[in-house]
Short mmCIF file of C-alpha atoms in Angstrom, two decimals:
data_model
loop_
_atom_site.label_atom_id
_atom_site.label_comp_id
_atom_site.label_asym_id
_atom_site.label_seq_id
_atom_site.Cartn_x
_atom_site.Cartn_y
_atom_site.Cartn_z
CA MET A 1 13.78 14.51 37.99
CA ALA A 2 10.35 15.56 36.76
CA ASP A 3 8.50 14.39 39.92
CA ALA A 4 11.16 15.86 42.12
CA LEU A 5 10.92 19.20 40.34
CA THR A 6 7.19 19.37 40.58
CA GLY A 7 7.50 18.70 44.20
CA LYS A 8 10.03 21.38 44.83
CA VAL A 9 7.91 23.84 42.94
CA ALA A 10 4.70 22.90 44.69
CA ARG A 11 6.26 23.03 48.14
CA ARG A 12 7.48 26.65 47.23
CA LEU A 13 4.21 27.98 46.01
CA LEU A 14 1.21 25.97 47.22
CA PRO A 15 1.52 26.45 50.99
CA PHE A 16 1.52 30.36 50.74
CA LEU A 17 -1.07 30.46 47.89
CA MET A 18 -3.48 28.12 50.23
CA LEU A 19 -2.83 30.37 53.08
CA CYS A 20 -3.91 33.36 51.03
CA TYR A 21 -6.87 31.77 49.66
CA PHE A 22 -7.75 30.60 53.18
CA PHE A 23 -8.20 34.05 54.39
CA ALA A 24 -9.67 35.36 51.25
CA TYR A 25 -12.51 32.85 51.48
CA LEU A 26 -12.90 33.64 55.31
CA ASP A 27 -13.10 37.21 54.57
CA ARG A 28 -15.65 36.52 51.86
CA VAL A 29 -18.09 34.36 53.92
CA ASN A 30 -17.68 35.39 57.50
CA VAL A 31 -20.61 37.66 56.82
CA GLY A 32 -22.61 34.45 57.19
CA PHE A 33 -21.65 34.10 60.81
CA ALA A 34 -21.76 38.01 61.42
CA ALA A 35 -25.33 37.96 60.27
CA LEU A 36 -26.37 35.85 63.38
CA THR A 37 -26.39 39.02 65.34
CA MET A 38 -25.57 41.75 62.81
CA ASN A 39 -28.98 41.56 61.22
CA ARG A 40 -30.70 42.24 64.18
CA ASP A 41 -28.31 45.04 65.31
CA ILE A 42 -28.53 47.02 62.16
CA GLY A 43 -31.96 46.06 60.98
CA LEU A 44 -31.52 43.76 58.08
CA SER A 45 -34.32 41.44 56.91
CA ALA A 46 -33.51 38.11 55.41
CA THR A 47 -34.10 39.48 51.90
CA ALA A 48 -31.77 42.54 52.54
CA TYR A 49 -29.16 40.29 54.05
CA GLY A 50 -29.26 37.85 51.07
CA LEU A 51 -29.23 40.66 48.68
CA GLY A 52 -26.15 42.27 50.43
CA ALA A 53 -24.27 38.97 50.72
CA GLY A 54 -24.71 38.43 46.98
CA LEU A 55 -23.75 41.95 45.97
CA PHE A 56 -20.25 40.93 46.68
CA PHE A 57 -20.32 39.14 43.32
CA LEU A 58 -21.56 42.15 41.34
CA GLY A 59 -18.48 44.17 42.11
CA TYR A 60 -16.39 41.04 41.58
CA VAL A 61 -17.82 40.45 38.09
CA ALA A 62 -17.57 44.06 37.04
CA PHE A 63 -13.70 44.06 37.54
CA GLU A 64 -12.88 40.28 36.83
CA VAL A 65 -11.56 40.35 33.31
CA PRO A 66 -9.67 43.57 33.46
CA SER A 67 -7.98 42.50 36.72
CA ASN A 68 -6.79 39.23 35.12
CA LEU A 69 -5.43 41.18 32.10
CA ILE A 70 -3.51 43.35 34.44
CA LEU A 71 -2.16 40.43 36.25
CA GLU A 72 -0.91 38.95 33.06
CA ARG A 73 0.76 42.21 32.04
CA VAL A 74 2.42 43.35 35.51
CA GLY A 75 2.83 39.98 37.05
CA ALA A 76 1.29 37.96 39.94
CA ARG A 77 3.57 39.30 42.64
CA ILE A 78 2.51 42.84 42.38
CA TRP A 79 -1.06 42.35 41.48
CA ILE A 80 -1.97 39.65 44.00
CA ALA A 81 -0.39 41.96 46.64
CA ARG A 82 -2.60 44.91 45.44
CA ILE A 83 -5.72 42.67 45.82
CA MET A 84 -5.00 41.29 49.15
CA VAL A 85 -4.15 44.68 50.79
CA THR A 86 -7.19 46.47 49.42
CA TRP A 87 -9.71 43.62 50.37
CA SER A 88 -8.41 43.35 53.81
CA LEU A 89 -8.89 46.95 54.46
CA ILE A 90 -12.44 46.92 53.04
CA SER A 91 -13.52 43.66 54.95
CA ALA A 92 -12.25 45.43 58.10
CA SER A 93 -14.60 48.32 57.38
CA THR A 94 -17.72 46.08 57.30
CA ALA A 95 -17.49 46.31 61.06
CA PHE A 96 -18.81 49.82 60.82
CA VAL A 97 -21.81 49.40 58.79
CA THR A 98 -25.03 50.89 60.00
CA GLY A 99 -27.83 49.68 57.82
CA GLU A 100 -28.74 48.02 54.70
CA TRP A 101 -27.36 50.61 52.30
CA SER A 102 -23.86 50.88 53.91
CA PHE A 103 -23.89 47.04 54.00
CA TYR A 104 -24.68 46.92 50.32
CA LEU A 105 -21.87 49.35 49.45
CA VAL A 106 -19.17 47.74 51.51
CA ARG A 107 -20.10 44.30 49.90
CA ILE A 108 -19.88 45.72 46.33
CA LEU A 109 -16.49 47.38 47.27
CA LEU A 110 -15.22 44.28 48.61
CA GLY A 111 -16.01 42.39 45.38
CA LEU A 112 -14.24 45.06 43.29
CA ALA A 113 -11.21 44.79 45.50
CA GLU A 114 -11.00 41.03 45.41
CA ALA A 115 -11.82 40.58 41.74
CA GLY A 116 -9.29 38.61 39.97
CA PHE A 117 -7.63 36.87 43.05
CA PHE A 118 -8.94 33.37 42.33
CA PRO A 119 -8.74 33.27 38.51
CA GLY A 120 -5.39 35.04 38.64
CA ILE A 121 -4.15 32.19 40.73
CA ILE A 122 -5.61 29.65 38.40
CA LEU A 123 -3.75 31.41 35.57
CA TYR A 124 -0.59 31.61 37.74
CA LEU A 125 -0.58 27.90 38.40
CA THR A 126 -0.64 27.34 34.47
CA TYR A 127 2.75 28.86 34.39
CA TRP A 128 4.39 26.28 36.60
CA PHE A 129 2.44 23.11 36.28
CA PRO A 130 1.62 21.22 33.10
CA ALA A 131 -1.89 20.13 32.31
CA ALA A 132 -1.50 16.33 33.22
CA GLN A 133 -0.84 17.53 36.80
CA ARG A 134 -3.11 20.32 37.22
CA ALA A 135 -6.25 18.77 38.71
CA GLY A 136 -4.40 17.49 41.69
CA ILE A 137 -2.44 20.91 41.93
CA VAL A 138 -5.72 23.06 41.82
CA GLY A 139 -7.46 20.50 44.06
CA THR A 140 -4.56 21.00 46.66
CA PHE A 141 -4.83 24.77 46.24
CA MET A 142 -8.62 24.73 46.43
CA MET A 143 -8.56 22.65 49.69
CA ALA A 144 -8.11 26.16 51.41
CA VAL A 145 -11.76 26.63 50.93
CA PRO A 146 -13.22 23.84 52.92
CA LEU A 147 -10.51 24.18 55.36
CA SER A 148 -11.07 27.89 55.72
CA ALA A 149 -14.80 27.04 56.46
CA ALA A 150 -14.11 24.14 58.61
CA ILE A 151 -11.58 26.00 60.80
CA GLY A 152 -13.24 29.38 60.38
CA ALA A 153 -16.63 28.31 61.35
CA PRO A 154 -15.95 27.40 65.03
CA LEU A 155 -13.32 30.20 65.02
CA SER A 156 -15.90 32.68 64.05
CA GLY A 157 -18.37 31.54 66.64
CA LEU A 158 -15.89 31.62 69.36
CA VAL A 159 -14.68 35.22 68.33
CA MET A 160 -18.23 36.41 68.32
CA SER A 161 -18.92 34.84 71.82
CA LEU A 162 -15.73 35.84 73.49
CA THR A 163 -15.46 39.56 72.25
CA ASP A 164 -18.83 40.75 72.45
CA GLY A 165 -18.88 44.04 74.18
CA TRP A 166 -15.22 44.67 74.06
CA LEU A 167 -14.33 48.39 73.94
CA GLY A 168 -17.99 48.84 73.13
CA LEU A 169 -18.01 46.87 69.95
CA ALA A 170 -20.35 43.94 69.24
CA GLY A 171 -18.90 40.43 68.58
CA TRP A 172 -19.76 40.63 64.89
CA GLN A 173 -17.72 43.86 64.54
CA TRP A 174 -14.72 42.25 66.27
CA LEU A 175 -15.25 39.33 63.71
CA TYR A 176 -14.56 41.60 60.67
CA LEU A 177 -11.63 43.43 62.32
CA LEU A 178 -9.71 40.30 63.56
CA GLU A 179 -10.23 38.15 60.57
CA ALA A 180 -9.16 40.98 58.07
CA ALA A 181 -5.70 41.37 59.76
CA PRO A 182 -4.03 38.16 58.45
CA SER A 183 -4.97 39.14 54.91
CA LEU A 184 -3.24 42.51 55.05
CA ALA A 185 -0.04 40.73 56.43
CA LEU A 186 -0.11 38.09 53.74
CA GLY A 187 -0.75 40.75 51.06
CA LEU A 188 2.49 42.67 52.06
CA ALA A 189 4.34 39.24 52.33
CA THR A 190 3.33 38.34 48.73
CA LEU A 191 5.84 40.91 47.39
CA PHE A 192 8.67 38.93 48.87
CA VAL A 193 7.34 35.30 48.46
CA LEU A 194 5.76 35.08 45.02
CA THR A 195 7.72 34.67 41.68
CA ASP A 196 6.16 35.79 38.46
CA ARG A 197 7.36 33.14 36.16
CA PRO A 198 9.83 30.26 36.11
CA GLU A 199 12.33 32.21 34.22
CA ARG A 200 12.75 34.38 37.27
CA ALA A 201 12.77 31.52 39.83
CA THR A 202 16.16 32.10 41.57
CA TRP A 203 15.31 29.54 44.10
CA LEU A 204 15.67 26.78 41.35
CA THR A 205 18.92 25.69 40.14
CA ASP A 206 19.99 26.60 36.55
CA GLU A 207 19.28 22.96 35.42
CA GLU A 208 15.90 22.77 37.25
CA ARG A 209 14.86 26.13 35.70
CA ALA A 210 15.85 24.98 32.17
CA ALA A 211 13.94 21.67 32.74
CA LEU A 212 10.77 23.47 33.88
CA ILE A 213 10.73 25.94 31.08
CA ALA A 214 11.19 23.11 28.69
CA ARG A 215 8.42 21.25 30.07
CA MET A 216 5.77 24.05 29.96
CA VAL A 217 7.03 24.65 26.31
CA GLU A 218 6.29 21.07 25.50
CA ASP A 219 3.02 21.11 27.44
CA HIS A 220 1.85 24.00 25.24
CA ARG A 221 3.15 22.23 21.94
CA LEU A 222 1.03 19.13 22.73
CA ARG A 223 -2.08 21.10 22.72
CA PRO A 224 -2.16 22.86 19.38
CA GLY A 225 -6.02 23.41 19.31
CA ARG A 226 -6.02 25.92 22.17
CA THR A 227 -7.26 29.38 21.56
CA ALA A 228 -4.54 32.01 22.15
CA HIS A 229 -6.29 35.28 20.99
CA LEU A 230 -8.58 37.05 23.69
CA GLY A 231 -11.34 38.08 21.22
CA ASP A 232 -11.73 34.38 19.83
CA ALA A 233 -11.83 33.13 23.60
CA LEU A 234 -14.68 35.64 24.47
CA ARG A 235 -16.68 34.55 21.42
CA ASP A 236 -16.20 30.73 22.00
CA PRO A 237 -19.55 29.19 22.97
CA ARG A 238 -17.61 26.61 25.03
CA VAL A 239 -16.13 29.35 27.22
CA LEU A 240 -19.71 30.75 27.74
CA GLY A 241 -20.84 27.16 28.46
CA LEU A 242 -18.29 26.77 31.05
CA GLY A 243 -19.28 30.12 32.54
CA LEU A 244 -22.70 28.67 32.85
CA VAL A 245 -21.48 25.57 34.53
CA TYR A 246 -19.62 27.66 37.01
CA PHE A 247 -22.57 29.66 37.65
CA GLY A 248 -24.42 26.47 38.83
CA LEU A 249 -21.51 25.43 40.93
CA SER A 250 -21.24 28.84 42.52
CA THR A 251 -24.93 28.92 43.15
CA GLY A 252 -24.72 25.69 45.09
CA LEU A 253 -21.61 26.82 46.87
CA TYR A 254 -22.73 30.16 48.10
CA ALA A 255 -26.46 29.61 48.49
CA VAL A 256 -25.63 26.95 50.97
CA GLY A 257 -22.36 28.55 52.41
CA LEU A 258 -23.57 31.95 53.18
CA TRP A 259 -26.91 30.76 54.74
CA LEU A 260 -25.44 27.58 56.43
CA PRO A 261 -24.93 29.27 60.01
CA GLN A 262 -28.40 30.48 59.90
CA ILE A 263 -29.89 27.06 58.79
CA VAL A 264 -27.85 25.45 61.69
CA SER A 265 -28.72 28.20 64.21
CA SER A 266 -32.42 27.70 63.37
CA PHE A 267 -32.23 24.24 64.82
CA GLY A 268 -31.61 25.81 68.28
CA PHE A 269 -27.99 25.74 68.44
CA SER A 270 -25.91 28.58 70.37
CA THR A 271 -23.63 30.81 68.36
CA THR A 272 -20.60 28.70 69.57
CA ALA A 273 -22.26 25.31 68.86
CA THR A 274 -23.42 26.66 65.49
CA GLY A 275 -19.66 27.25 64.51
CA PHE A 276 -18.87 23.59 65.24
CA VAL A 277 -21.74 22.08 63.54
CA THR A 278 -21.34 24.31 60.50
CA ALA A 279 -17.80 22.97 60.22
CA ILE A 280 -18.95 19.44 59.56
CA PRO A 281 -19.74 19.51 55.80
CA TYR A 282 -16.43 21.27 55.06
CA ILE A 283 -14.42 18.56 57.01
CA VAL A 284 -16.14 16.02 54.91
CA SER A 285 -15.35 17.97 51.73
CA ALA A 286 -11.76 18.66 52.22
CA ALA A 287 -10.78 14.98 52.14
CA GLY A 288 -13.17 14.12 49.26
CA MET A 289 -11.93 17.06 47.22
CA LEU A 290 -8.27 15.84 47.25
CA ALA A 291 -9.09 12.25 46.55
CA TRP A 292 -11.45 12.88 43.58
CA THR A 293 -9.01 15.23 41.92
CA ARG A 294 -6.12 12.87 42.16
CA ARG A 295 -8.49 10.12 40.76
CA SER A 296 -9.02 12.61 37.89
CA ASP A 297 -5.35 12.90 37.34
CA ARG A 298 -4.73 9.14 37.50
CA ARG A 299 -7.34 8.34 34.91
CA GLY A 300 -6.67 11.36 32.67
CA GLU A 301 -10.38 11.93 32.48
CA ARG A 302 -12.02 15.51 33.23
CA VAL A 303 -15.55 15.82 32.03
CA ARG A 304 -17.24 13.09 34.06
CA HIS A 305 -15.17 14.03 37.05
CA VAL A 306 -17.03 17.29 36.99
CA ALA A 307 -20.53 16.28 35.71
CA ILE A 308 -20.92 13.39 38.29
CA PRO A 309 -20.20 15.27 41.60
CA THR A 310 -22.00 18.26 40.31
CA ALA A 311 -25.25 16.40 39.60
CA ALA A 312 -24.90 14.35 42.77
CA ALA A 313 -24.63 17.74 44.81
CA GLY A 314 -27.92 18.64 43.30
CA LEU A 315 -29.64 15.42 44.26
CA ALA A 316 -28.13 15.86 47.83
CA LEU A 317 -29.59 19.29 48.08
CA LEU A 318 -33.17 18.06 46.97
CA ALA A 319 -32.77 15.55 49.74
CA ALA A 320 -31.94 18.19 52.35
CA SER A 321 -34.99 20.10 51.25
CA GLN A 322 -36.98 17.27 52.33
CA ALA A 323 -34.99 15.99 55.15
CA GLY A 324 -37.23 17.04 58.06
CA THR A 325 -34.79 16.58 60.94
CA PRO A 326 -31.47 18.38 61.84
CA LEU A 327 -29.43 15.23 61.63
CA LEU A 328 -30.76 14.25 57.97
CA THR A 329 -30.47 17.92 56.91
CA ILE A 330 -26.73 17.99 58.04
CA VAL A 331 -25.98 14.83 56.45
CA ALA A 332 -27.55 15.93 52.98
CA LEU A 333 -25.97 19.38 53.27
CA SER A 334 -22.51 17.53 53.79
CA ALA A 335 -23.04 15.32 50.69
CA GLU A 336 -23.96 18.59 48.75
CA ALA A 337 -20.74 20.31 49.98
CA LEU A 338 -18.70 17.27 49.17
CA GLY A 339 -20.08 17.23 45.62
CA VAL A 340 -19.54 20.86 44.92
CA PHE A 341 -15.95 20.77 46.19
CA ALA A 342 -14.98 17.65 44.34
CA ALA A 343 -16.03 19.16 41.08
CA LEU A 344 -14.60 22.69 41.46
CA PRO A 345 -10.86 21.86 41.19
CA THR A 346 -11.26 19.50 38.26
CA PHE A 347 -13.55 22.07 36.52
CA TRP A 348 -10.69 24.47 36.47
CA THR A 349 -8.61 22.16 34.30
CA LEU A 350 -11.17 22.60 31.46
CA PRO A 351 -10.61 26.34 30.49
CA THR A 352 -6.90 25.85 30.72
CA ARG A 353 -7.15 22.86 28.09
CA LEU A 354 -8.98 25.29 25.69
CA LEU A 355 -6.99 28.58 26.09
CA SER A 356 -3.45 29.96 26.33
CA GLY A 357 -1.72 33.19 26.59
CA THR A 358 -3.93 36.39 26.71
CA ALA A 359 -6.93 34.15 25.89
CA ALA A 360 -6.24 32.27 29.08
CA ALA A 361 -6.09 35.39 31.17
CA GLY A 362 -9.31 36.89 29.77
CA GLY A 363 -11.21 33.60 29.19
CA ILE A 364 -10.69 32.30 32.74
CA ALA A 365 -11.68 35.57 34.17
CA LEU A 366 -14.78 35.57 31.91
CA ILE A 367 -15.78 32.21 33.14
CA ASN A 368 -15.14 33.12 36.62
CA ALA A 369 -17.21 36.32 36.24
CA LEU A 370 -20.12 34.61 34.53
CA GLY A 371 -20.09 31.97 37.28
CA SER A 372 -19.77 34.32 40.12
CA LEU A 373 -23.03 35.56 39.32
CA GLY A 374 -24.26 32.45 40.85
CA GLY A 375 -22.86 33.86 44.03
CA PHE A 376 -25.23 36.68 43.83
CA ALA A 377 -28.33 34.73 42.69
CA GLY A 378 -27.84 31.88 45.13
CA PRO A 379 -27.83 33.95 48.48
CA ALA A 380 -30.33 36.51 47.10
CA LEU A 381 -32.85 33.56 46.15
CA MET A 382 -32.42 31.91 49.56
CA GLY A 383 -33.33 35.27 51.28
CA TRP A 384 -36.20 36.08 49.31
CA VAL A 385 -37.59 32.43 49.96
CA ARG A 386 -36.96 32.69 53.54
CA ASP A 387 -38.93 35.90 53.89
CA ALA A 388 -41.65 34.68 51.84
CA THR A 389 -42.27 31.20 53.33
CA GLY A 390 -40.23 31.39 56.72
CA ARG A 391 -38.38 28.24 55.51
CA PHE A 392 -35.36 27.40 53.58
CA ASP A 393 -36.69 24.22 51.96
CA ASP A 394 -38.01 25.73 48.66
CA GLY A 395 -34.80 27.66 48.19
CA LEU A 396 -32.67 24.59 48.58
CA ALA A 397 -34.78 22.78 46.04
CA ALA A 398 -34.47 25.50 43.45
CA VAL A 399 -30.78 25.48 43.87
CA ALA A 400 -30.71 21.77 43.43
CA VAL A 401 -32.13 22.07 39.99
CA VAL A 402 -29.53 24.40 38.97
CA LEU A 403 -26.69 22.12 39.97
CA ILE A 404 -28.39 19.04 38.20
CA LEU A 405 -28.67 21.15 34.96
CA ALA A 406 -24.91 22.26 35.34
CA GLY A 407 -23.96 18.57 35.60
CA ALA A 408 -25.80 17.82 32.31
CA LEU A 409 -24.33 20.75 30.63
CA VAL A 410 -20.66 19.69 31.38
CA LEU A 411 -21.42 16.49 29.51
CA ARG A 412 -22.68 18.36 26.45
CA ILE A 413 -19.71 20.72 26.17
CA GLY A 414 -17.34 17.72 26.85
CA ARG A 415 -18.84 16.08 23.78
CA HIS A 416 -18.47 19.06 21.48
CA THR A 417 -14.94 20.06 22.61
CA GLU A 418 -13.82 16.34 22.18
CA ARG A 419 -14.97 16.38 18.61
CA ASP A 420 -13.54 19.74 17.84
CA THR A 421 -10.03 18.69 19.29
CA VAL A 422 -10.01 15.57 17.43
CA ASP A 423 -10.52 17.51 14.17
CA ALA A 424 -7.84 20.07 15.23
CA GLY A 425 -5.03 17.47 15.45
CA ARG A 426 -6.00 14.45 17.67
CA ILE A 427 -3.92 15.50 20.67
CA PRO A 428 -2.52 12.55 22.43
CA HIS A 429 -4.19 11.42 25.78
CA GLU A 430 -2.02 12.39 28.83
CA ARG A 431 -1.69 8.82 30.18
CA SER A 432 -0.54 7.57 26.89
CA ILE A 433 2.04 10.25 26.72
CA ARG A 434 3.40 9.18 30.09
CA ARG A 435 3.53 5.55 29.02
CA GLY A 436 5.04 6.21 25.60
CA ARG A 437 2.12 5.22 23.54
CA PRO A 438 0.43 7.70 21.25
CA ARG A 439 -3.24 7.66 21.35
CA SER A 440 -5.92 9.78 19.81
CA ALA A 441 -8.28 11.37 22.25
CA GLY A 442 -10.18 14.71 22.89
CA TRP A 443 -10.90 16.79 25.90
CA ARG A 444 -11.67 14.24 28.51
#
């Protein structure tokens, strides 16, 4: 019954959550495509574009922890709906920026509006799925990101090419307006689709609801070393360390993601062709992400399943900085994207093993907030290097070093956490529990 129940819950929640995240990510990064002509139209330099693209994350960070604490208090249904409606309206307003200062303002407001969406969903999933299944569940949910980029990249290129000049608006303006509309509709639908907690799941039978509640209580009992108080979580050096790891992953994700259309365009591709070529790294990543997270669940191991692809992504980015030809550059950037996307879902199983209750709401938000600063630093660094040298190579190499250091830090945090967890009560390893054989293990 357990597998059937998990499947029923997943079928109810994941497709809708993935669709929401698909458009959330699209609204966040379509600025990379808009920049192909927007920068010229409103007079943005590479430095100004990189700064503005990254300013999204300063607004995002500022409201991250409060947003997640509000979600914990009022419920996911209302709060996720609020987030999606406000971000869609602000994203659409980007169509009317006229220069660098209005661009900066809209990007900050967009970050404030979207703050709490992703960590809120990560927290929400902990209400419904036990830790042993969480990497695969989070991996399935996060497939929305590479799918959003893989589908959104050619779609964005086509929208800009086909709508340029309609009603006196440029193609990049139509891009913002048309791609914000689904987020608005989904935000309103959230009020009717999501259920805050298992106790309120009227779409489960009484037996299924009782079984799910009992399973989540047992999952919490098996992890007695977790921090439950917000103050302790915010002072825990492991939480801060995980924030630094996520900083590295976010730097690698957005330094490439927000500049990839311009990197590809610099090879001489048209706007439409740039869309299709830009999709290649994300098509590769979607399949690799799912396979890697399922491998992590099967083996019951987390730390190395984050560290290895993170460091590999850094090495791939070093290769991209030295590639020299369009083909080798795209291959190396595809390998970098595969590494980052493979690491991300399993990474988010680590804080939920440390934290519970209000500590989980605040701690997950803090990790996401600290890490999201990488979303500011990466694009801004790439823009500065582009203006200073006329090339992207040195910026890619600098981001590569950040990723490699993040991979090493995961291993260090994992060793410390394993020792602390063993001292706290020698929590049984997940695979041993499923097989009925107790075994002492730490956070793996």
